[in-house]
C-alpha cells in the first residue's frame, strides 16, 4: 500500500506502508522517567486508532511515556530529506486532546500537511475537519476555533505546521531527561580516541567524515547528541565505527535501548521513534551519509 504524499523540491514521491506496530514496552523492561511516569506503554481508544491510521499511511509510531493521567506518543516518517511528525497526548481512555503536525522538505509541503491533517482529523476532530481543510486549502494559515478546540496553522512553505488543542485540555508535563555522561567527559574520551574537539567541549571530529555535536547543562549530563558519518560509499562502515566509539563512552538508562533500536533499524532507510523517552532519528542518505540524533524533546505544544 502506498500513501502519504511528500513533496521535496522538484521530486514527488510516496512513502510505502511500514510493517512496524505501535511501540510498546514489556513489563520487565519498564523504566521510570519521573514520579508516576513510565517509558513507553500501549495505546487504546482514539490514540490507538490514530496510530493505526498513520502506520497504514507509512509512518512509524511509538509511545514516549504513559502515566495515570494519560500518555504521549508520536508517528514519524523521513525520506530523502523530507519528514512528517505527528506528536500527540491522550487521556487514559485514549481520547486525543492535543497534537502537533510538522512537515518539512526542500519544496512546498502544503499538500502533505493537508493529506496528513485529513487522516488525523477523521479520527480526532471529524466535526471540525471540513472547515479546517477549507482553511488549509485557501489560506496561508492563522488561528481559528471550532467545536472540538482551537487550531494554529502555518499552511504554506517548506515547513508547514498544524497545532491543535481540545478545549479545557491540561497538557501532560514532559519529563526532564539527561544521560549520565557530561560534555567534558565525552569530549575527553573522544580526544583519547583520536578526535579533535573544540574548546567548548561541544563538537568533535575526525577524518574521514566523522563529526559529533552534543550539549548538556553545566550541572548534568548530555541532553542532545548528533553524530554524522559522511564517507561516501564507505558511509555504512564509517557509521558502525562511529557508533561503537560513541556508545562506548555514553552512560545512562537510555544507552542500551537506543543501541538495540539502532541495531534493529539498520536497513538502509531512515527511521524516527521515541526510545526510552528520548526522540531518536536515524537519517540515511545512501552512499552519502548516516546521521544519528538523540535528544530530550523538552516541550510539546505551545498555543497562543
Short mmCIF file of N, CA and C in Angstrom, two decimals, residues 20-173:
data_model
loop_
_atom_site.label_atom_id
_atom_site.label_comp_id
_atom_site.label_asym_id
_atom_site.label_seq_id
_atom_site.Cartn_x
_atom_site.Cartn_y
_atom_site.Cartn_z
N UNK A 20 5.53 -1.91 10.92
CA UNK A 20 6.01 -1.70 12.29
C UNK A 20 4.83 -1.35 13.18
N UNK A 21 4.53 -2.14 14.19
CA UNK A 21 3.40 -1.85 15.07
C UNK A 21 3.70 -0.70 16.01
N UNK A 22 2.64 -0.15 16.59
CA UNK A 22 2.83 0.86 17.62
C UNK A 22 3.72 0.30 18.73
N UNK A 23 4.75 1.05 19.09
CA UNK A 23 5.74 0.54 20.04
C UNK A 23 5.16 0.37 21.43
N UNK A 24 5.55 -0.68 22.09
CA UNK A 24 5.17 -0.90 23.48
C UNK A 24 6.39 -1.40 24.24
N UNK A 25 6.38 -1.27 25.52
CA UNK A 25 7.48 -1.71 26.35
C UNK A 25 6.99 -2.86 27.23
N UNK A 26 7.71 -3.96 27.23
CA UNK A 26 7.28 -5.10 28.04
C UNK A 26 7.40 -4.77 29.51
N UNK A 27 6.57 -5.39 30.37
CA UNK A 27 6.57 -5.06 31.80
C UNK A 27 7.93 -5.21 32.47
N UNK A 28 8.75 -6.18 32.02
CA UNK A 28 10.02 -6.39 32.69
C UNK A 28 11.10 -5.40 32.25
N UNK A 29 10.76 -4.51 31.27
CA UNK A 29 11.76 -3.53 30.83
C UNK A 29 11.29 -2.09 31.04
N UNK A 30 10.21 -1.91 31.77
CA UNK A 30 9.68 -0.57 32.01
C UNK A 30 10.65 0.23 32.86
N UNK A 31 10.91 1.46 32.43
CA UNK A 31 11.77 2.36 33.17
C UNK A 31 10.95 3.55 33.63
N UNK A 32 11.33 4.15 34.73
CA UNK A 32 10.63 5.31 35.26
C UNK A 32 11.34 6.58 34.83
N UNK A 33 10.60 7.50 34.22
CA UNK A 33 11.16 8.78 33.80
C UNK A 33 11.02 9.83 34.90
N UNK A 34 9.94 9.76 35.63
CA UNK A 34 9.66 10.70 36.72
C UNK A 34 8.63 10.03 37.62
N UNK A 35 8.26 10.68 38.69
CA UNK A 35 7.30 10.12 39.63
C UNK A 35 5.98 9.80 38.93
N UNK A 36 5.64 8.52 38.85
CA UNK A 36 4.39 8.11 38.23
C UNK A 36 4.40 8.09 36.72
N UNK A 37 5.55 8.34 36.08
CA UNK A 37 5.65 8.38 34.61
C UNK A 37 6.62 7.30 34.15
N UNK A 38 6.15 6.44 33.23
CA UNK A 38 6.97 5.31 32.78
C UNK A 38 7.25 5.40 31.29
N UNK A 39 8.38 4.86 30.88
CA UNK A 39 8.75 4.78 29.47
C UNK A 39 7.74 3.94 28.70
N UNK A 40 7.39 4.39 27.52
CA UNK A 40 6.58 3.59 26.61
C UNK A 40 5.20 3.29 27.16
N UNK A 41 4.69 2.13 26.79
CA UNK A 41 3.35 1.73 27.17
C UNK A 41 2.54 1.38 25.93
N UNK A 42 1.25 1.24 26.09
CA UNK A 42 0.38 0.91 24.97
C UNK A 42 -0.70 1.97 24.83
N UNK A 43 -1.31 2.03 23.66
CA UNK A 43 -2.39 2.98 23.40
C UNK A 43 -3.72 2.25 23.34
N UNK A 44 -4.79 3.02 23.54
CA UNK A 44 -6.13 2.47 23.44
C UNK A 44 -7.04 3.53 22.84
N UNK A 45 -8.27 3.17 22.51
CA UNK A 45 -9.25 4.13 22.02
C UNK A 45 -8.77 4.90 20.81
N UNK A 46 -9.06 6.21 20.79
CA UNK A 46 -8.70 7.04 19.65
C UNK A 46 -7.20 7.13 19.45
N UNK A 47 -6.41 7.07 20.53
CA UNK A 47 -4.96 7.13 20.41
C UNK A 47 -4.44 5.94 19.61
N UNK A 48 -4.99 4.77 19.85
CA UNK A 48 -4.59 3.59 19.08
C UNK A 48 -5.08 3.68 17.64
N UNK A 49 -6.33 4.14 17.46
CA UNK A 49 -6.87 4.28 16.11
C UNK A 49 -6.02 5.25 15.29
N UNK A 50 -5.58 6.34 15.92
CA UNK A 50 -4.74 7.30 15.22
C UNK A 50 -3.41 6.66 14.82
N UNK A 51 -2.78 5.94 15.75
CA UNK A 51 -1.52 5.27 15.43
C UNK A 51 -1.71 4.25 14.30
N UNK A 52 -2.79 3.49 14.34
CA UNK A 52 -3.05 2.50 13.29
C UNK A 52 -3.27 3.19 11.95
N UNK A 53 -4.01 4.30 11.96
CA UNK A 53 -4.28 5.05 10.74
C UNK A 53 -3.00 5.58 10.10
N UNK A 54 -2.12 6.13 10.91
CA UNK A 54 -0.89 6.70 10.38
C UNK A 54 0.13 5.62 10.00
N UNK A 55 0.14 4.51 10.74
CA UNK A 55 1.00 3.39 10.35
C UNK A 55 0.62 2.88 8.97
N UNK A 56 -0.69 2.80 8.70
CA UNK A 56 -1.15 2.34 7.40
C UNK A 56 -0.77 3.29 6.28
N UNK A 57 -0.40 4.51 6.61
CA UNK A 57 0.00 5.51 5.62
C UNK A 57 1.51 5.70 5.57
N UNK A 58 2.25 4.80 6.20
CA UNK A 58 3.69 4.81 6.05
C UNK A 58 4.48 5.39 7.18
N UNK A 59 3.83 5.89 8.24
CA UNK A 59 4.56 6.43 9.38
C UNK A 59 4.85 5.32 10.39
N UNK A 60 5.84 5.55 11.24
CA UNK A 60 6.19 4.61 12.30
C UNK A 60 5.84 5.26 13.63
N UNK A 61 5.05 4.56 14.45
CA UNK A 61 4.51 5.13 15.68
C UNK A 61 5.13 4.50 16.91
N UNK A 62 5.29 5.31 17.94
CA UNK A 62 5.88 4.84 19.20
C UNK A 62 5.32 5.67 20.34
N UNK A 63 5.29 5.09 21.53
CA UNK A 63 4.81 5.75 22.73
C UNK A 63 6.00 6.27 23.51
N UNK A 64 6.00 7.55 23.84
CA UNK A 64 7.12 8.11 24.60
C UNK A 64 6.99 7.78 26.08
N UNK A 65 5.83 8.10 26.68
CA UNK A 65 5.63 7.78 28.09
C UNK A 65 4.15 7.68 28.40
N UNK A 66 3.84 7.01 29.50
CA UNK A 66 2.47 6.90 29.99
C UNK A 66 2.46 7.15 31.49
N UNK A 67 1.29 7.57 31.97
CA UNK A 67 1.09 7.79 33.40
C UNK A 67 -0.38 7.58 33.70
N UNK A 68 -0.76 7.76 34.96
CA UNK A 68 -2.17 7.62 35.34
C UNK A 68 -3.04 8.66 34.65
N UNK A 69 -2.44 9.73 34.17
CA UNK A 69 -3.20 10.81 33.53
C UNK A 69 -3.27 10.70 32.02
N UNK A 70 -2.61 9.69 31.45
CA UNK A 70 -2.63 9.51 30.01
C UNK A 70 -1.26 9.23 29.45
N UNK A 71 -1.05 9.58 28.19
CA UNK A 71 0.23 9.28 27.56
C UNK A 71 0.60 10.26 26.48
N UNK A 72 1.81 10.06 25.93
CA UNK A 72 2.40 10.93 24.93
C UNK A 72 3.01 10.03 23.87
N UNK A 73 2.64 10.22 22.61
CA UNK A 73 3.10 9.34 21.54
C UNK A 73 3.41 10.15 20.29
N UNK A 74 4.03 9.49 19.32
CA UNK A 74 4.35 10.17 18.08
C UNK A 74 4.41 9.20 16.92
N UNK A 75 4.14 9.71 15.72
CA UNK A 75 4.25 8.94 14.49
C UNK A 75 5.11 9.74 13.52
N UNK A 76 6.10 9.07 12.90
CA UNK A 76 7.11 9.79 12.15
C UNK A 76 7.42 9.09 10.83
N UNK A 77 7.91 9.88 9.87
CA UNK A 77 8.43 9.34 8.62
C UNK A 77 9.47 10.29 8.08
N UNK A 78 10.51 9.75 7.43
CA UNK A 78 11.55 10.56 6.82
C UNK A 78 12.05 9.86 5.57
N UNK A 79 12.04 10.60 4.44
CA UNK A 79 12.52 10.05 3.18
C UNK A 79 13.18 11.18 2.39
N UNK A 80 14.40 10.94 1.94
CA UNK A 80 15.09 11.88 1.04
C UNK A 80 15.08 13.32 1.55
N UNK A 81 15.31 13.50 2.83
CA UNK A 81 15.39 14.84 3.39
C UNK A 81 14.07 15.45 3.77
N UNK A 82 12.96 14.80 3.47
CA UNK A 82 11.63 15.28 3.87
C UNK A 82 11.17 14.49 5.09
N UNK A 83 10.35 15.13 5.94
CA UNK A 83 9.91 14.44 7.14
C UNK A 83 8.50 14.86 7.52
N UNK A 84 7.81 13.94 8.18
CA UNK A 84 6.49 14.18 8.75
C UNK A 84 6.54 13.73 10.20
N UNK A 85 6.03 14.56 11.11
CA UNK A 85 5.95 14.19 12.53
C UNK A 85 4.58 14.56 13.06
N UNK A 86 3.89 13.58 13.64
CA UNK A 86 2.62 13.80 14.32
C UNK A 86 2.82 13.39 15.77
N UNK A 87 2.84 14.35 16.67
CA UNK A 87 3.06 14.09 18.08
C UNK A 87 1.79 14.46 18.84
N UNK A 88 1.36 13.59 19.75
CA UNK A 88 0.08 13.84 20.41
C UNK A 88 0.07 13.32 21.83
N UNK A 89 -0.82 13.91 22.64
CA UNK A 89 -1.07 13.45 24.00
C UNK A 89 -2.52 12.99 24.11
N UNK A 90 -2.74 12.05 25.02
CA UNK A 90 -4.06 11.45 25.12
C UNK A 90 -4.39 11.12 26.57
N UNK A 91 -5.68 11.00 26.84
CA UNK A 91 -6.19 10.70 28.17
C UNK A 91 -6.13 9.20 28.44
N UNK A 92 -6.37 8.76 29.68
CA UNK A 92 -6.32 7.32 29.98
C UNK A 92 -7.23 6.47 29.11
N UNK A 93 -8.36 7.03 28.65
CA UNK A 93 -9.26 6.26 27.79
C UNK A 93 -8.86 6.33 26.32
N UNK A 94 -7.77 7.01 26.03
CA UNK A 94 -7.29 7.11 24.65
C UNK A 94 -7.74 8.33 23.90
N UNK A 95 -8.62 9.14 24.48
CA UNK A 95 -9.09 10.35 23.80
C UNK A 95 -7.91 11.31 23.58
N UNK A 96 -7.68 11.69 22.32
CA UNK A 96 -6.59 12.59 21.99
C UNK A 96 -7.03 14.02 22.30
N UNK A 97 -6.23 14.74 23.07
CA UNK A 97 -6.64 16.09 23.46
C UNK A 97 -5.65 17.18 23.06
N UNK A 98 -4.55 16.82 22.43
CA UNK A 98 -3.62 17.84 21.91
C UNK A 98 -2.68 17.15 20.92
N UNK A 99 -2.33 17.87 19.86
CA UNK A 99 -1.42 17.29 18.87
C UNK A 99 -0.74 18.39 18.07
N UNK A 100 0.37 18.03 17.46
CA UNK A 100 1.05 18.91 16.52
C UNK A 100 1.51 18.09 15.33
N UNK A 101 1.31 18.65 14.14
CA UNK A 101 1.76 18.03 12.89
C UNK A 101 2.82 18.95 12.28
N UNK A 102 3.99 18.40 12.00
CA UNK A 102 5.07 19.16 11.38
C UNK A 102 5.53 18.45 10.11
N UNK A 103 5.59 19.20 9.01
CA UNK A 103 6.06 18.66 7.74
C UNK A 103 7.20 19.53 7.25
N UNK A 104 8.31 18.91 6.86
CA UNK A 104 9.46 19.67 6.37
C UNK A 104 10.01 19.00 5.12
N UNK A 105 10.41 19.82 4.14
CA UNK A 105 11.04 19.33 2.92
C UNK A 105 11.74 20.50 2.24
N UNK A 106 12.35 20.26 1.10
CA UNK A 106 13.05 21.33 0.39
C UNK A 106 12.09 22.21 -0.40
N UNK A 107 10.91 21.70 -0.73
CA UNK A 107 9.96 22.46 -1.52
C UNK A 107 8.67 22.69 -0.76
N UNK A 108 7.61 22.99 -1.46
CA UNK A 108 6.31 23.26 -0.86
C UNK A 108 5.73 22.00 -0.22
N UNK A 109 5.31 22.11 1.04
CA UNK A 109 4.82 20.95 1.77
C UNK A 109 3.32 21.03 2.08
N UNK A 110 2.64 22.05 1.56
CA UNK A 110 1.21 22.20 1.84
C UNK A 110 0.39 20.96 1.49
N UNK A 111 0.61 20.30 0.34
CA UNK A 111 -0.18 19.11 0.03
C UNK A 111 -0.02 18.00 1.06
N UNK A 112 1.20 17.85 1.58
CA UNK A 112 1.44 16.81 2.58
C UNK A 112 0.74 17.15 3.88
N UNK A 113 0.84 18.40 4.32
CA UNK A 113 0.14 18.80 5.55
C UNK A 113 -1.35 18.56 5.42
N UNK A 114 -1.91 18.88 4.28
CA UNK A 114 -3.34 18.68 4.07
C UNK A 114 -3.71 17.20 4.11
N UNK A 115 -2.88 16.36 3.49
CA UNK A 115 -3.16 14.92 3.47
C UNK A 115 -3.09 14.33 4.88
N UNK A 116 -2.05 14.72 5.64
CA UNK A 116 -1.90 14.19 6.99
C UNK A 116 -3.01 14.71 7.90
N UNK A 117 -3.34 16.00 7.77
CA UNK A 117 -4.42 16.58 8.58
C UNK A 117 -5.75 15.88 8.31
N UNK A 118 -6.02 15.55 7.06
CA UNK A 118 -7.26 14.85 6.73
C UNK A 118 -7.33 13.50 7.42
N UNK A 119 -6.21 12.77 7.43
CA UNK A 119 -6.19 11.46 8.08
C UNK A 119 -6.34 11.59 9.59
N UNK A 120 -5.62 12.55 10.18
CA UNK A 120 -5.69 12.75 11.63
C UNK A 120 -7.06 13.25 12.04
N UNK A 121 -7.59 14.20 11.29
CA UNK A 121 -8.87 14.81 11.64
C UNK A 121 -10.04 13.85 11.64
N UNK A 122 -10.01 12.88 10.76
CA UNK A 122 -11.09 11.89 10.73
C UNK A 122 -11.18 11.11 12.03
N UNK A 123 -10.06 10.99 12.73
CA UNK A 123 -10.02 10.27 14.00
C UNK A 123 -10.27 11.18 15.18
N UNK A 124 -9.66 12.37 15.17
CA UNK A 124 -9.61 13.21 16.37
C UNK A 124 -10.69 14.29 16.39
N UNK A 125 -10.88 15.02 15.30
CA UNK A 125 -11.84 16.13 15.29
C UNK A 125 -12.66 16.12 13.99
N UNK A 126 -13.44 15.06 13.75
CA UNK A 126 -14.17 14.92 12.49
C UNK A 126 -15.16 16.06 12.21
N UNK A 127 -15.81 16.60 13.26
CA UNK A 127 -16.78 17.67 13.03
C UNK A 127 -16.11 18.97 12.56
N UNK A 128 -14.87 19.18 13.00
CA UNK A 128 -14.15 20.40 12.63
C UNK A 128 -13.40 20.26 11.32
N UNK A 129 -13.29 19.04 10.81
CA UNK A 129 -12.41 18.79 9.67
C UNK A 129 -12.80 19.55 8.40
N UNK A 130 -14.08 19.62 7.99
CA UNK A 130 -14.40 20.34 6.75
C UNK A 130 -13.94 21.80 6.77
N UNK A 131 -14.24 22.51 7.85
CA UNK A 131 -13.83 23.90 7.94
C UNK A 131 -12.32 24.06 8.01
N UNK A 132 -11.66 23.14 8.70
CA UNK A 132 -10.22 23.20 8.83
C UNK A 132 -9.54 22.95 7.48
N UNK A 133 -10.04 21.98 6.72
CA UNK A 133 -9.46 21.69 5.42
C UNK A 133 -9.67 22.86 4.47
N UNK A 134 -10.80 23.52 4.57
CA UNK A 134 -11.04 24.70 3.73
C UNK A 134 -10.02 25.79 4.03
N UNK A 135 -9.74 25.99 5.31
CA UNK A 135 -8.73 26.97 5.70
C UNK A 135 -7.36 26.59 5.17
N UNK A 136 -7.01 25.32 5.28
CA UNK A 136 -5.70 24.86 4.82
C UNK A 136 -5.55 25.06 3.31
N UNK A 137 -6.61 24.83 2.56
CA UNK A 137 -6.52 24.93 1.10
C UNK A 137 -6.53 26.37 0.61
N UNK A 138 -7.17 27.27 1.35
CA UNK A 138 -7.44 28.60 0.82
C UNK A 138 -6.69 29.74 1.49
N UNK A 139 -5.84 29.43 2.48
CA UNK A 139 -5.12 30.50 3.16
C UNK A 139 -3.72 30.05 3.52
N UNK A 140 -2.92 31.01 3.94
CA UNK A 140 -1.56 30.73 4.38
C UNK A 140 -1.51 30.26 5.83
N UNK A 141 -2.62 30.39 6.53
CA UNK A 141 -2.65 29.93 7.91
C UNK A 141 -3.30 30.92 8.83
N UNK A 142 -2.97 30.80 10.11
CA UNK A 142 -3.58 31.65 11.12
C UNK A 142 -4.13 30.82 12.26
N UNK A 143 -4.99 31.42 13.04
CA UNK A 143 -5.59 30.76 14.20
C UNK A 143 -7.09 30.74 14.05
N UNK A 144 -7.73 29.65 14.51
CA UNK A 144 -9.18 29.56 14.48
C UNK A 144 -9.66 28.63 15.57
N UNK A 145 -10.94 28.73 15.89
CA UNK A 145 -11.57 27.87 16.87
C UNK A 145 -12.80 27.23 16.26
N UNK A 146 -13.10 25.99 16.69
CA UNK A 146 -14.28 25.26 16.21
C UNK A 146 -14.84 24.47 17.38
N UNK A 147 -15.66 23.46 17.10
CA UNK A 147 -16.37 22.78 18.19
C UNK A 147 -15.45 21.96 19.08
N UNK A 148 -14.40 21.32 18.50
CA UNK A 148 -13.50 20.46 19.30
C UNK A 148 -12.51 21.27 20.10
N UNK A 149 -11.94 22.29 19.47
CA UNK A 149 -10.91 23.05 20.15
C UNK A 149 -10.38 24.17 19.28
N UNK A 150 -9.13 24.54 19.53
CA UNK A 150 -8.50 25.65 18.81
C UNK A 150 -7.33 25.13 17.97
N UNK A 151 -7.03 25.88 16.90
CA UNK A 151 -6.04 25.45 15.93
C UNK A 151 -5.14 26.62 15.54
N UNK A 152 -3.88 26.32 15.29
CA UNK A 152 -2.94 27.28 14.72
C UNK A 152 -2.26 26.63 13.53
N UNK A 153 -2.17 27.38 12.43
CA UNK A 153 -1.74 26.80 11.15
C UNK A 153 -0.66 27.65 10.49
N UNK A 154 0.37 26.98 10.02
CA UNK A 154 1.29 27.54 9.03
C UNK A 154 1.12 26.66 7.80
N UNK A 155 0.38 27.14 6.82
CA UNK A 155 -0.11 26.27 5.77
C UNK A 155 0.63 26.29 4.45
N UNK A 156 1.68 27.07 4.33
CA UNK A 156 2.44 27.13 3.09
C UNK A 156 3.93 27.20 3.40
N UNK A 157 4.74 26.67 2.48
CA UNK A 157 6.18 26.79 2.61
C UNK A 157 6.88 25.46 2.76
N UNK A 158 8.18 25.53 2.99
CA UNK A 158 8.99 24.32 3.16
C UNK A 158 8.76 23.65 4.50
N UNK A 159 8.25 24.41 5.48
CA UNK A 159 7.89 23.86 6.78
C UNK A 159 6.47 24.28 7.10
N UNK A 160 5.57 23.32 7.15
CA UNK A 160 4.18 23.61 7.48
C UNK A 160 3.81 22.92 8.79
N UNK A 161 2.86 23.55 9.50
CA UNK A 161 2.55 23.11 10.87
C UNK A 161 1.07 23.23 11.13
N UNK A 162 0.52 22.26 11.85
CA UNK A 162 -0.81 22.38 12.44
C UNK A 162 -0.70 22.04 13.92
N UNK A 163 -1.06 22.98 14.77
CA UNK A 163 -1.17 22.73 16.21
C UNK A 163 -2.65 22.70 16.56
N UNK A 164 -3.05 21.74 17.37
CA UNK A 164 -4.45 21.60 17.74
C UNK A 164 -4.57 21.18 19.20
N UNK A 165 -5.48 21.83 19.91
CA UNK A 165 -5.68 21.51 21.33
C UNK A 165 -7.17 21.57 21.67
N UNK A 166 -7.64 20.53 22.33
CA UNK A 166 -9.04 20.45 22.74
C UNK A 166 -9.33 21.46 23.84
N UNK A 167 -10.53 22.05 23.79
CA UNK A 167 -10.91 22.99 24.83
C UNK A 167 -10.84 22.32 26.20
N UNK A 168 -10.29 23.02 27.18
CA UNK A 168 -10.22 22.52 28.54
C UNK A 168 -9.07 21.56 28.81
N UNK A 169 -8.22 21.35 27.80
CA UNK A 169 -7.13 20.39 27.99
C UNK A 169 -6.05 20.93 28.92
N UNK A 170 -5.48 20.04 29.70
CA UNK A 170 -4.31 20.34 30.51
C UNK A 170 -3.20 19.41 30.06
N UNK A 171 -2.19 19.96 29.42
CA UNK A 171 -1.14 19.13 28.86
C UNK A 171 -0.36 18.39 29.94
N UNK A 172 0.09 17.19 29.59
CA UNK A 172 0.92 16.40 30.49
C UNK A 172 2.32 17.02 30.57
N UNK A 173 2.91 17.00 31.73
CA UNK A 173 4.26 17.51 31.90
C UNK A 173 5.26 16.62 31.19
#
